[in-house]
XYZ file of C-alpha atoms in Angstrom:
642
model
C 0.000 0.000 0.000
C 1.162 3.173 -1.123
C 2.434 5.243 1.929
C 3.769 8.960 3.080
C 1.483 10.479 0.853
C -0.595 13.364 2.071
C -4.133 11.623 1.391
C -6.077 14.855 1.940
C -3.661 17.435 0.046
C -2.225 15.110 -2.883
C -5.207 12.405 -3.231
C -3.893 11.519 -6.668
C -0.647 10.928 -5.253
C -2.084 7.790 -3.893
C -4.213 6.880 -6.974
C -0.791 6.987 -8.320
C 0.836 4.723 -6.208
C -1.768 2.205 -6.274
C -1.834 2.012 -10.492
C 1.826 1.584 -10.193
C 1.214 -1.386 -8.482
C -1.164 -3.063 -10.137
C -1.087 -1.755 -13.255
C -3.732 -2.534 -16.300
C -5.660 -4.940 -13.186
C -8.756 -3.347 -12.779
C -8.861 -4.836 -9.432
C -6.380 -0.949 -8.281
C -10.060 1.051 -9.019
C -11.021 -0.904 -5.862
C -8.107 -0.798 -3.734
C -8.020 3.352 -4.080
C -12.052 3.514 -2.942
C -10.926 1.031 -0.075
C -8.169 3.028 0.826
C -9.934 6.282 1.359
C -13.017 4.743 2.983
C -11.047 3.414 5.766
C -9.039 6.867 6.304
C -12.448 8.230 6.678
C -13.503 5.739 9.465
C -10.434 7.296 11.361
C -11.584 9.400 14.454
C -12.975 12.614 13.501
C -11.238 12.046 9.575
C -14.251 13.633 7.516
C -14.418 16.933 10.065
C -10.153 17.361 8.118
C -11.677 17.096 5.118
C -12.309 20.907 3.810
C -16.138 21.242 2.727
C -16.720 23.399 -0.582
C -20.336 24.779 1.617
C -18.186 26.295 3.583
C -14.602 27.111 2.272
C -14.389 29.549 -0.933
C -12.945 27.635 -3.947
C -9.683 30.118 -4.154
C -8.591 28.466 -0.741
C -8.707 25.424 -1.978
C -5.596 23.462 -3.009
C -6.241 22.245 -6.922
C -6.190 18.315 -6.869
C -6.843 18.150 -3.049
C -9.255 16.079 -1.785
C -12.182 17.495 -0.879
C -16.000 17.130 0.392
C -19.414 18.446 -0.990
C -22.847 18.492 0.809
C -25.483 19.344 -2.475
C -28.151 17.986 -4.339
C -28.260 16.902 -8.343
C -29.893 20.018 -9.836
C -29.339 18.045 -13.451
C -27.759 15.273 -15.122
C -25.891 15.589 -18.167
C -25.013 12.561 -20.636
C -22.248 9.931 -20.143
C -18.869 11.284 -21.344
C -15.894 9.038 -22.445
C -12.936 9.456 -21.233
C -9.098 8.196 -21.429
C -8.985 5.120 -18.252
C -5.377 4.187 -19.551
C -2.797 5.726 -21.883
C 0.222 5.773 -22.914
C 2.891 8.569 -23.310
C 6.386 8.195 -25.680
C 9.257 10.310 -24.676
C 10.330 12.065 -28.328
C 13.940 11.360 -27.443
C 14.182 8.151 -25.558
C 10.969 6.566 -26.886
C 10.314 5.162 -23.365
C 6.566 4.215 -22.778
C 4.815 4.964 -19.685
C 1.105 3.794 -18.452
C -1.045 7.164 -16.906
C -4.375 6.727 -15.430
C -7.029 9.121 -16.577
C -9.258 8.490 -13.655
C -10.191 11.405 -11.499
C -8.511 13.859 -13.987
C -9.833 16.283 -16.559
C -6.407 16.431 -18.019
C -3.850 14.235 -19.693
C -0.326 13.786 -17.966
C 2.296 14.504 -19.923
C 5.881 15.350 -19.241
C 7.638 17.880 -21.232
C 9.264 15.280 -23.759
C 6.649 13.237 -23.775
C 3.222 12.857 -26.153
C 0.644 10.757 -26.077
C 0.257 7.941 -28.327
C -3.462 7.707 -29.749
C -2.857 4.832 -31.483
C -0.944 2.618 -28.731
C -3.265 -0.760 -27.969
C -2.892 -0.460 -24.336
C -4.820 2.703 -24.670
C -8.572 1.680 -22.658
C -12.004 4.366 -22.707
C -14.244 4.115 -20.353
C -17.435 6.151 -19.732
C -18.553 8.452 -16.501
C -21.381 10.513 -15.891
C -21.464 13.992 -14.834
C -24.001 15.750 -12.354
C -24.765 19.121 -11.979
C -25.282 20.100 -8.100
C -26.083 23.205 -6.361
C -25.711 23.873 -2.269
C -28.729 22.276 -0.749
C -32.029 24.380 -1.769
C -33.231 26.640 1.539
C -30.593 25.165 3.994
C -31.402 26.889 7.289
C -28.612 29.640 8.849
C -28.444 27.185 11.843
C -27.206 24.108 9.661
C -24.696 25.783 7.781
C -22.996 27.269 10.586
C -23.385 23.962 12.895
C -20.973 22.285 9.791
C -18.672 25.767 9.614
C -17.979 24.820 13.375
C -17.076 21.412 13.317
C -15.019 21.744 10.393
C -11.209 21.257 11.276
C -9.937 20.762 7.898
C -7.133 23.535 7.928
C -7.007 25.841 4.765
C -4.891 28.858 3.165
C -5.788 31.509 0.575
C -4.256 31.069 -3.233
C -4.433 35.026 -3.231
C -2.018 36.863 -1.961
C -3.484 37.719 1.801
C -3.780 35.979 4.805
C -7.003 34.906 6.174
C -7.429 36.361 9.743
C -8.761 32.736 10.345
C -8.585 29.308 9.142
C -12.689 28.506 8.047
C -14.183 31.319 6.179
C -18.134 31.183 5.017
C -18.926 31.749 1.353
C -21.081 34.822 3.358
C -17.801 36.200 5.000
C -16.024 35.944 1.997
C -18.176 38.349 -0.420
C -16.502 41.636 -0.080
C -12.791 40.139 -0.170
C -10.888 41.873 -3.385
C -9.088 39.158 -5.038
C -6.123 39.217 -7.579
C -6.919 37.444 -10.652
C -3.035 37.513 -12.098
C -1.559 36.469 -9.119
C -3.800 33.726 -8.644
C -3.383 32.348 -12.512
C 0.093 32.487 -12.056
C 0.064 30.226 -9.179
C -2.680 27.609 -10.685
C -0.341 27.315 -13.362
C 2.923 26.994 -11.433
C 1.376 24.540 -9.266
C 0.253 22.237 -12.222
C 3.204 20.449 -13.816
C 3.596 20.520 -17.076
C 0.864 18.812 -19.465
C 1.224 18.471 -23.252
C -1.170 20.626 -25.325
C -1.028 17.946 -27.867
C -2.243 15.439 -25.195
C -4.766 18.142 -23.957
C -6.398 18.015 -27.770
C -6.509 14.826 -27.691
C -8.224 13.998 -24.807
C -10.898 16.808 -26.428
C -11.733 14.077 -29.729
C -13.937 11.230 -27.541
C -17.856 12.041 -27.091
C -17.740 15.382 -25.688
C -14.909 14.640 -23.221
C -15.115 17.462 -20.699
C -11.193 18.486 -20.153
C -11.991 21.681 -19.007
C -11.498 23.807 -16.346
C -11.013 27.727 -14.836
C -10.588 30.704 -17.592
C -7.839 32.264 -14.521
C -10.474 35.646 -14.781
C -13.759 35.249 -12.968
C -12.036 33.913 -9.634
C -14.929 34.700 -7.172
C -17.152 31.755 -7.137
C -19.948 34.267 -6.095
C -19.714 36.591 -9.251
C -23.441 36.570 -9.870
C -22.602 39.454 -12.729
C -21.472 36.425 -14.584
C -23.672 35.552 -18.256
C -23.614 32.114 -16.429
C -26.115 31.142 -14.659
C -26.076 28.809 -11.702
C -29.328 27.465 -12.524
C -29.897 27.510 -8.423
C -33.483 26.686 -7.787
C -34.326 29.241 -5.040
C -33.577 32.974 -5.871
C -30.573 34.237 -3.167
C -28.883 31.053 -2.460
C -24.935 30.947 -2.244
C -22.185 29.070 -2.791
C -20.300 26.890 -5.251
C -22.489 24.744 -8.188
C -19.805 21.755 -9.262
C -19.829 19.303 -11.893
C -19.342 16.100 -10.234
C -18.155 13.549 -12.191
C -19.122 9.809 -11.333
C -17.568 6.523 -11.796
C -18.813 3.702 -10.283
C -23.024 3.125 -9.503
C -24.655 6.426 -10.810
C -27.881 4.555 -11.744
C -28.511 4.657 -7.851
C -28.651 8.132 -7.947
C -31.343 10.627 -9.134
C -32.633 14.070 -9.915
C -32.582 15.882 -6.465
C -31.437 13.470 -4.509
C -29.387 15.069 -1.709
C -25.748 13.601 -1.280
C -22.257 14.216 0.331
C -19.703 13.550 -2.115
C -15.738 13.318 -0.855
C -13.552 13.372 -4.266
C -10.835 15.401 -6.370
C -11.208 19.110 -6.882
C -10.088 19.824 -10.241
C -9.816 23.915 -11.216
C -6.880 23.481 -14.180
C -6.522 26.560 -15.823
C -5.021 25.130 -18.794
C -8.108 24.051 -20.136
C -10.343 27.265 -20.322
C -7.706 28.042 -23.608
C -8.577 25.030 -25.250
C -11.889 25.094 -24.601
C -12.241 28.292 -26.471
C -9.652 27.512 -29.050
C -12.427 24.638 -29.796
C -15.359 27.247 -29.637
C -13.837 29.617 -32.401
C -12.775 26.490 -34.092
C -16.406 25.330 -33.958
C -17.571 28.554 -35.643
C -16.040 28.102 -38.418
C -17.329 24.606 -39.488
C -20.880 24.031 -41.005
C -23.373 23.864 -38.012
C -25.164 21.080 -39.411
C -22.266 18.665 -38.712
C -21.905 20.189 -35.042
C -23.072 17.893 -32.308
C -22.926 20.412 -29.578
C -24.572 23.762 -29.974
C -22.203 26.847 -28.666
C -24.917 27.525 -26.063
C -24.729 23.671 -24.821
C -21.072 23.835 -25.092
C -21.339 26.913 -22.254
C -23.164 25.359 -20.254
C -21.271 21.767 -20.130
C -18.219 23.410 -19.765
C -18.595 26.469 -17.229
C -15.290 28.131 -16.493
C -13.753 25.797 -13.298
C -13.326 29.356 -11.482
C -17.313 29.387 -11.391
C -17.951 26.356 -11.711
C -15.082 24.054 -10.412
C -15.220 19.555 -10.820
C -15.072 17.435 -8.622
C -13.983 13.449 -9.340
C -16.105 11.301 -6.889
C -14.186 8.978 -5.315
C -16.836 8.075 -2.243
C -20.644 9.576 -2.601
C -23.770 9.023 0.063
C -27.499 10.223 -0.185
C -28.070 11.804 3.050
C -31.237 10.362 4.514
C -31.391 14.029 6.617
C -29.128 17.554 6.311
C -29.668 18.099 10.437
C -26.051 18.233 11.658
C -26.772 17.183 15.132
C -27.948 13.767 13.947
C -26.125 11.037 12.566
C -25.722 10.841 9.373
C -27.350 7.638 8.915
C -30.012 6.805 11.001
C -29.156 2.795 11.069
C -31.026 0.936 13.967
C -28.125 -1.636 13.489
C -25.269 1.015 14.214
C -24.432 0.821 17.822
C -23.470 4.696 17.913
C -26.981 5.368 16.210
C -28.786 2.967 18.827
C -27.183 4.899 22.111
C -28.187 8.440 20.601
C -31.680 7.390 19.499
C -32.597 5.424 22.827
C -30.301 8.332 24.724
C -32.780 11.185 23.182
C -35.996 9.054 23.415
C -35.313 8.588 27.365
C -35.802 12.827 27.563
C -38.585 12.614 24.724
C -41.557 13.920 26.970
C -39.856 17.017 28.678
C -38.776 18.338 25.044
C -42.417 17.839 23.108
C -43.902 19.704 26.297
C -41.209 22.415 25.849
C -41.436 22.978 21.977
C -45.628 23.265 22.178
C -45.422 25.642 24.660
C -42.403 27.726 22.547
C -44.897 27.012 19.217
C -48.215 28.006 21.360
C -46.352 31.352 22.215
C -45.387 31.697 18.643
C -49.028 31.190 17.600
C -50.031 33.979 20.087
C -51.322 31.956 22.713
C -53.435 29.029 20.621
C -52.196 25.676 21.657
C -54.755 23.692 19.542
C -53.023 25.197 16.642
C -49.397 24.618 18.097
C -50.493 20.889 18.627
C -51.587 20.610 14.841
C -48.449 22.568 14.011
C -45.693 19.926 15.949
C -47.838 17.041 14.064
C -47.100 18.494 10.530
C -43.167 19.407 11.215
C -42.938 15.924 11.810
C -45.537 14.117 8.951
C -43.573 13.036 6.199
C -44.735 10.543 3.026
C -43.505 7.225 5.184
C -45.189 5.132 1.936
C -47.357 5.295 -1.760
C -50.329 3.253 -2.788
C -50.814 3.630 -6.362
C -51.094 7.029 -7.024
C -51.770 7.958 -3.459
C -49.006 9.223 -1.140
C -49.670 8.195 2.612
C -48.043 10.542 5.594
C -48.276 13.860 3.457
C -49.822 16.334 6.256
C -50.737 20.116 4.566
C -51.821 22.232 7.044
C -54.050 25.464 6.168
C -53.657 28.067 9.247
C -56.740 30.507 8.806
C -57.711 33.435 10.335
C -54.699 34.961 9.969
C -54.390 38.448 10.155
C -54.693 39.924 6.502
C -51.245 42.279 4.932
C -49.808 41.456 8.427
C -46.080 40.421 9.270
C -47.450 37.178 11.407
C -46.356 34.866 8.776
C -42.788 36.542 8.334
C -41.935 35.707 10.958
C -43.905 32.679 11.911
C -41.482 31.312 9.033
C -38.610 32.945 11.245
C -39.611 30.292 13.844
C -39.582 27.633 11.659
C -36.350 28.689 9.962
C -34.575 28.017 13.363
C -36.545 24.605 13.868
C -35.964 22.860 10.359
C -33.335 21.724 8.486
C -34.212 23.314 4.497
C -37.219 25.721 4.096
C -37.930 27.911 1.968
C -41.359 31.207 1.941
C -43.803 31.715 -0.637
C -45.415 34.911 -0.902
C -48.917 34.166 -2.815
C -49.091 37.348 -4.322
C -50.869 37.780 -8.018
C -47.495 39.530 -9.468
C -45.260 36.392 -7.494
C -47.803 33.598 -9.086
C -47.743 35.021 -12.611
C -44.172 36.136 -12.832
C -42.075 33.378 -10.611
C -41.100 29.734 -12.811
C -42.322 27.558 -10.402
C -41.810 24.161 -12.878
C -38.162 23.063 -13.926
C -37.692 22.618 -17.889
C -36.236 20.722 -20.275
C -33.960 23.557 -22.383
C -33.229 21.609 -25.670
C -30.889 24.349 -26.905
C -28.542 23.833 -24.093
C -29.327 20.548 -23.088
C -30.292 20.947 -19.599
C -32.718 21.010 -17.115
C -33.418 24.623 -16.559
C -35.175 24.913 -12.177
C -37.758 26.016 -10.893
C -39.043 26.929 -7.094
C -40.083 23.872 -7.006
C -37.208 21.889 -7.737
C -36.513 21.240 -3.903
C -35.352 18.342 -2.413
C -37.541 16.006 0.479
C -38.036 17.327 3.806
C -38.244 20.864 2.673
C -40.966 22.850 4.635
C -42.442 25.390 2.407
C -44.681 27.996 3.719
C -47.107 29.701 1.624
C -48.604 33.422 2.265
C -51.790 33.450 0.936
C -52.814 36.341 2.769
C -50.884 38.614 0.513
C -53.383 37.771 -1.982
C -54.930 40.693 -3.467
C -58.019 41.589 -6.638
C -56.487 40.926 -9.873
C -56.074 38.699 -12.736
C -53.601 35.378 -12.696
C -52.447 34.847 -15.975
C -51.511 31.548 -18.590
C -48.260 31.212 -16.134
C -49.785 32.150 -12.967
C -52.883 29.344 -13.519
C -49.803 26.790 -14.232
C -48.531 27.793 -11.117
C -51.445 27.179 -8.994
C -52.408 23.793 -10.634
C -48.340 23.024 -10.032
C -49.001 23.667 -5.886
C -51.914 22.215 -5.684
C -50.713 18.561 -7.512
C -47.794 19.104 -4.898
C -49.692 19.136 -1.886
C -52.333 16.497 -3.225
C -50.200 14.168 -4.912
C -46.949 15.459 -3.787
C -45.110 15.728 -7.255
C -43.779 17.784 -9.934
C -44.426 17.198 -13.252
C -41.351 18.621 -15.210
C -41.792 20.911 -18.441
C -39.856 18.841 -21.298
C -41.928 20.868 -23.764
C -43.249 17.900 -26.237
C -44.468 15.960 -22.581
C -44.881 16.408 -18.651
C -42.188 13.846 -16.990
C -43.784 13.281 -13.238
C -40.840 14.002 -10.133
C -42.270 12.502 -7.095
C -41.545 14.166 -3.762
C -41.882 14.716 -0.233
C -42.577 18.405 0.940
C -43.942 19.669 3.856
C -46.378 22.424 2.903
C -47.855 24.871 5.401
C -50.368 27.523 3.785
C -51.157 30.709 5.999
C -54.689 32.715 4.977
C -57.002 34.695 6.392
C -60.554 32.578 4.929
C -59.798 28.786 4.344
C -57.102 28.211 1.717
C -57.862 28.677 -2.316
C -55.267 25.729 -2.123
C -55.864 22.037 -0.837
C -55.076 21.076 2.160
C -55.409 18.269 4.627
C -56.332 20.008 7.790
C -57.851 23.331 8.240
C -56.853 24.932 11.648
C -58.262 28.151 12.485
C -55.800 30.258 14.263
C -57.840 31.917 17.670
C -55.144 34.230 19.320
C -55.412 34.629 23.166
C -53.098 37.747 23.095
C -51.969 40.388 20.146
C -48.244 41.911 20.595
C -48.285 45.396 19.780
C -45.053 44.705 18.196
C -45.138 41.519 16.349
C -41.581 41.712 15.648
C -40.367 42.680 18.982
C -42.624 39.543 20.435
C -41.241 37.011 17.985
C -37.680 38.403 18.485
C -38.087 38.321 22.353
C -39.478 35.166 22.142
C -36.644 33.055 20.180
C -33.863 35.113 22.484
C -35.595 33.598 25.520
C -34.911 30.298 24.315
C -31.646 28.567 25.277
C -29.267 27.460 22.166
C -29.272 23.951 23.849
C -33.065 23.663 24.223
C -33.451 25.091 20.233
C -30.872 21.925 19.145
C -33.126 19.412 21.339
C -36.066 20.824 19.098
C -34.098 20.509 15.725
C -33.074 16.476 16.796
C -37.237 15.888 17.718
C -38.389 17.529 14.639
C -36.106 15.623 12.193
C -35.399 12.394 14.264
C -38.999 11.271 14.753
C -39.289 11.466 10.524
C -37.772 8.135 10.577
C -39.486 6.369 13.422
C -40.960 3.375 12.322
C -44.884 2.962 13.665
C -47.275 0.375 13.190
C -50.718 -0.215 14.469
C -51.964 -3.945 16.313
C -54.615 -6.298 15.443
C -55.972 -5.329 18.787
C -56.307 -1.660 18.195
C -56.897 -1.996 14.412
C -60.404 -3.478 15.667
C -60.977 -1.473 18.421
C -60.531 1.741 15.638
C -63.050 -0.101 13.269
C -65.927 -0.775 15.875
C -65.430 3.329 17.045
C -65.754 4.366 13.310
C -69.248 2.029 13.063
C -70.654 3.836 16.111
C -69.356 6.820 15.069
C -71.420 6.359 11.634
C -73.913 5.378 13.475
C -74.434 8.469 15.760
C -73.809 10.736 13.096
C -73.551 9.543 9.373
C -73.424 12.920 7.538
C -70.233 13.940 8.523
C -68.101 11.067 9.331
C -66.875 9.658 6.232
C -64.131 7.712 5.170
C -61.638 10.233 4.484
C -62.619 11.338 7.874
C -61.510 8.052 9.159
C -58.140 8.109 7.031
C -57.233 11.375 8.564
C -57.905 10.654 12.174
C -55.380 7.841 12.089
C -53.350 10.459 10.280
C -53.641 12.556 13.403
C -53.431 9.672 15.260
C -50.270 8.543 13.754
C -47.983 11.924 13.760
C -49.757 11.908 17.463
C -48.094 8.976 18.547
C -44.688 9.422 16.844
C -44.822 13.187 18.015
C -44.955 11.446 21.923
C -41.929 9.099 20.783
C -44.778 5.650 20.921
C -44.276 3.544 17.589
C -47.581 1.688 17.765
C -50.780 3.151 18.210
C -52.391 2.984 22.177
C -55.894 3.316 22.758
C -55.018 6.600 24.745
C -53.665 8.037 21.776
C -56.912 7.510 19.214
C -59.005 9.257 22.393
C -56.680 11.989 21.889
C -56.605 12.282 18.347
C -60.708 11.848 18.720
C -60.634 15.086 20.704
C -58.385 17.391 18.826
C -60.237 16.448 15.581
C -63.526 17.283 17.540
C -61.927 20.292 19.020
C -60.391 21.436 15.574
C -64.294 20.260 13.958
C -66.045 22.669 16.452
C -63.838 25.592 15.813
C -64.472 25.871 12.845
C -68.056 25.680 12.981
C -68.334 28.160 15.125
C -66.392 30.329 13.220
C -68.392 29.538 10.048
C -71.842 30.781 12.649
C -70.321 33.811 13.029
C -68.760 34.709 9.620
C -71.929 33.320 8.109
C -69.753 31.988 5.024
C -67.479 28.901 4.171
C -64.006 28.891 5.578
């Protein structure tokens, strides 16, 4: 086994050593994913590992080995590229083997050339994903992965950093020096052949790409490029991530954490547009790629940098206070889960009476509130997705700040979120569908390209008089198949292709929703603040950092809580539903039945019990009723539907 390499700051040092040994034997590919897996079992190993979420790309080491927390915005089409080659020294004629895994570019020393014709040569095929920073990440997660980052870092510009971990956010208003920091990229690359560099251009639109050395600020939005992120304001890096090994497991908007190569080569951006002007000359029938797919495939590196997977995970969860995999069979997994379960009771009591405050007072509502932060889609039947839980607040006040920062609260309590305003100019303006854009080949997002678990909260009482138009009736029809079907179907212009998902959506309004929704709660406040944002700001100051994070671990953990429901009770729930036919058959129906044990379910979980109790149904019995009366009442006195 290859050894005194730096695995973290020369990664391909140890690819390296391990293709010297074994040579053409496929079997190295596995030995180098081996290798790194087990330094990452090391104590604390993936906290060294610097994090492109939170490190700016121009502190980055080119060729390091790096980690990436995103989701796949798009994927583009299988590219060839060189597995094995061969190089001739022009004086000598000595032959040497090169590996073309994890590279964009083609090793060559200065006498040497590559030989395109030499049989040893092998091509093999990997697929590229785009990926963008997690859609709506909360303030809370990104800075609970800033601090328990270790990996140590210094600038490729000329100044010093006044500390080792900078955010993309601290880094905005930093001046950097383009020149200085070409110069370096390109002193720190040994030298490469341009005739190897063409070469490696002929296969199947082989990407061997990478910075132009001018746009060096991975945040310069003034860029023609765009970073195609699905939620207007988000920061940070969008990478190509190239894949080798299993990338059927992985889909559109999957979330993932990738650890692999960083590759920014400078070298490349002047082939890449030696090929464009090249390209402009020939007839553009016999072009494959059109200029404007050729821009977007191949993004300068300094925007848009690569990164060569070595090791890549779907993240059941983004909450950095969990585990990252929420295994029953992992013994670490077991002692937190049973650990946090033993103090369940305390915390649910705690976090209604912090949600009852931030409802002004109604706990009904707070109750109803905890059980849809915590529904999830746990299964489908057919068409049907079981676990969705929509919740329609009403009688909320109208052109009013209370769902600001109502969303402020839930900000600090979820993981990824992200506010609607339902305004007529919002609805017929906003691109709330992803697209298919053929001229550029890729998939173009939309707001609701957003990955599952995100809570999205939707201001309906914004809603004014006017007219929706062609776009703003698309919209609609697009929220409303989300909350009742939960999925997306996808613009590809000459058909609809359907994206299934799993996103929590909580609508606030002042009547009952113009949307669909699965419960109807209507908001009674026992007190009004004079100040609503001196209330809510007083409010989330009282609570203790500690007692937010036990919050944050109840809302996310009890997602994945398995539940089931006995033989025993299953009866039991079928004889109450008779007699409650019985007494009143008008308005106890079926769907009535499905959502009490809907209630009854997130009831349960929300109390940390995985199997439905008899005590539990009473109490899902009652807040229905309670809920039930409410609105009635309100209906008496309002004299029209809510």
């Amino acid at each position: 086994m290859p050894c005194g390499e730096d695995w973290l700051s020369h990664p391909l040092g140890i690819v390296q050593g391990f293709f010297a040994q074994n040579g053409v034997n496929p079997g190295w590919e596995k030995k180098v994913i081996e290798y790194f897996k087990e330094k990452l079992k090391e104590n604390n190993a993936p906290k060294w590992v610097p994090s492109l979420n939170e490190v700016p790309l121009h502190y980055l080491k080119p060729n390091s080995f790096v980690k990436f927390r995103c989701m796949i915005q798009d994927m583009f089409d299988p590219e060839f590229y060189m597995g094995v080659y061969e190089t001739v020294n022009r004086n000598t004629k000595a032959r040497v083997l090169h590996f073309g895994k994890y590279r964009d570019v083609a090793e060559c020393g200065p006498q040497q050339e590559v030989d395109i014709n030499s049989p040893r040569t092998t091509t093999l095929e990997r697929q590229t994903f785009y990926c963008v920073p997690v859609p709506g990440e909360s303030t809370w997660v990104k800075e609970a992965y800033v601090n328990t980052n270790q990996a140590r870092v210094s600038p490729s510009t000329s100044y010093t950093p006044s500390r080792h971990k900078r955010s993309y956010e601290d880094d905005e208003d930093m001046d950097l020096q383009p020149n200085k920091q070409k110069e370096q990229h390109a002193g720190a690359r040994q030298a490469g052949s341009v005739g190897g560099l063409q070469w490696c251009g002929e296969p199947k639109r082989l990407e061997t790409e990478a910075s132009s050395g001018q746009q060096l600020n991975p945040l310069n939005l003034s860029s023609p490029f765009d970073l195609n992120f699905p939620l207007p304001g988000e920061k940070g890096p969008a990478c190509l991530v190239k894949v080798y090994e299993d990338w059927d497991c992985f889909k559109v908007n999957d979330v993932l954490e990738l650890y692999g190569i960083l590759s920014v080569d400078p070298v490349l951006s002047i082939l890449n547009n030696d090929e464009r002007d090249a390209s402009s000359l020939l007839d553009p029938m016999e072009c494959t790629d059109t200029a404007e797919e050729q821009r977007v495939h191949s993004p300068p590196a300094s925007l848009v940098p690569r990164i060569h997977v070595v090791l890549a995970q779907k993240l059941q969860h983004i909450n950095p206070l969990l585990p990252a995999c929420l295994n029953k069979e992992e013994s670490k997994t077991c002692k937190f889960v049973s650990s946090f379960m033993s103090e369940l009771s305390p915390v649910r009591a705690e976090l209604l009476g912090f949600l009852t405050h931030a409802l002004l007072g109604d706990s009904l509502a707070a109750e109803y509130l905890i059980l849809h932060l915590i529904s999830t889609v746990y299964t489908r039947r057919d068409v049907l997705p079981l676990g969705k839980f929509t919740v329609n607040l009403s009688g909320c006040p109208r052109n009013s700040t209370f769902t600001e920062h109502l969303y402020r609260i839930i900000q600090h309590l979820v993981p990824a979120s992200f506010h609607l305003q339902m305004t007529i100019a919002n609805m017929n303006h906003l691109k709330f569908i992803p697209h298919k854009d053929y001229t550029a080949n890729r998939l173009v997002s939309g707001l609701l390209q957003l990955p599952s678990n995100t809570s999205l909260v939707i201001d309906e009482t914004l809603l004014e008089q006017g007219q929706l138009d062609t776009p703003g009736v698309h919209n609609v029809t697009a929220l409303s198949n989300l909350i009742t079907w939960q999925k997306v179907d996808y613009d590809f212009s000459y058909h609809q292709m359907e994206f299934p998902c799993n996103i929590n959506v909580f609508i606030t309004s002042e009547g009952r929703s113009l949307l669909p929704a699965d419960c109807q709660i209507h908001l009674q406040p026992q007190l009004i603040p004079p100040n609503m944002e001196e209330y809510m700001n007083s409010l989330l100051s009282a609570v203790l950092p500690s007692v937010l994070n036990k919050f944050r671990i109840y809302l996310t953990l009890l997602r994945f809580l398995d539940y089931s429901i006995s033989d025993e009770i299953t009866k039991a729930v079928e004889d109450d539903f008779v007699e409650m036919r019985k007494n009143d058959p008008q308005s106890i129906t079926a769907d009535d039945l499905h959502q009490l044990l809907i209630v009854a379910r997130f009831l349960s979980l929300s109390a940390g019990q995985t199997t439905l109790s008899r005590e539990r149904w009473l109490r899902a019995k009652q807040l229905e009723s309670l809920r039930r009366t409410r609105l009635q009442q309100q209906k008496c006195v309002n004299g029209n539907e809510l």
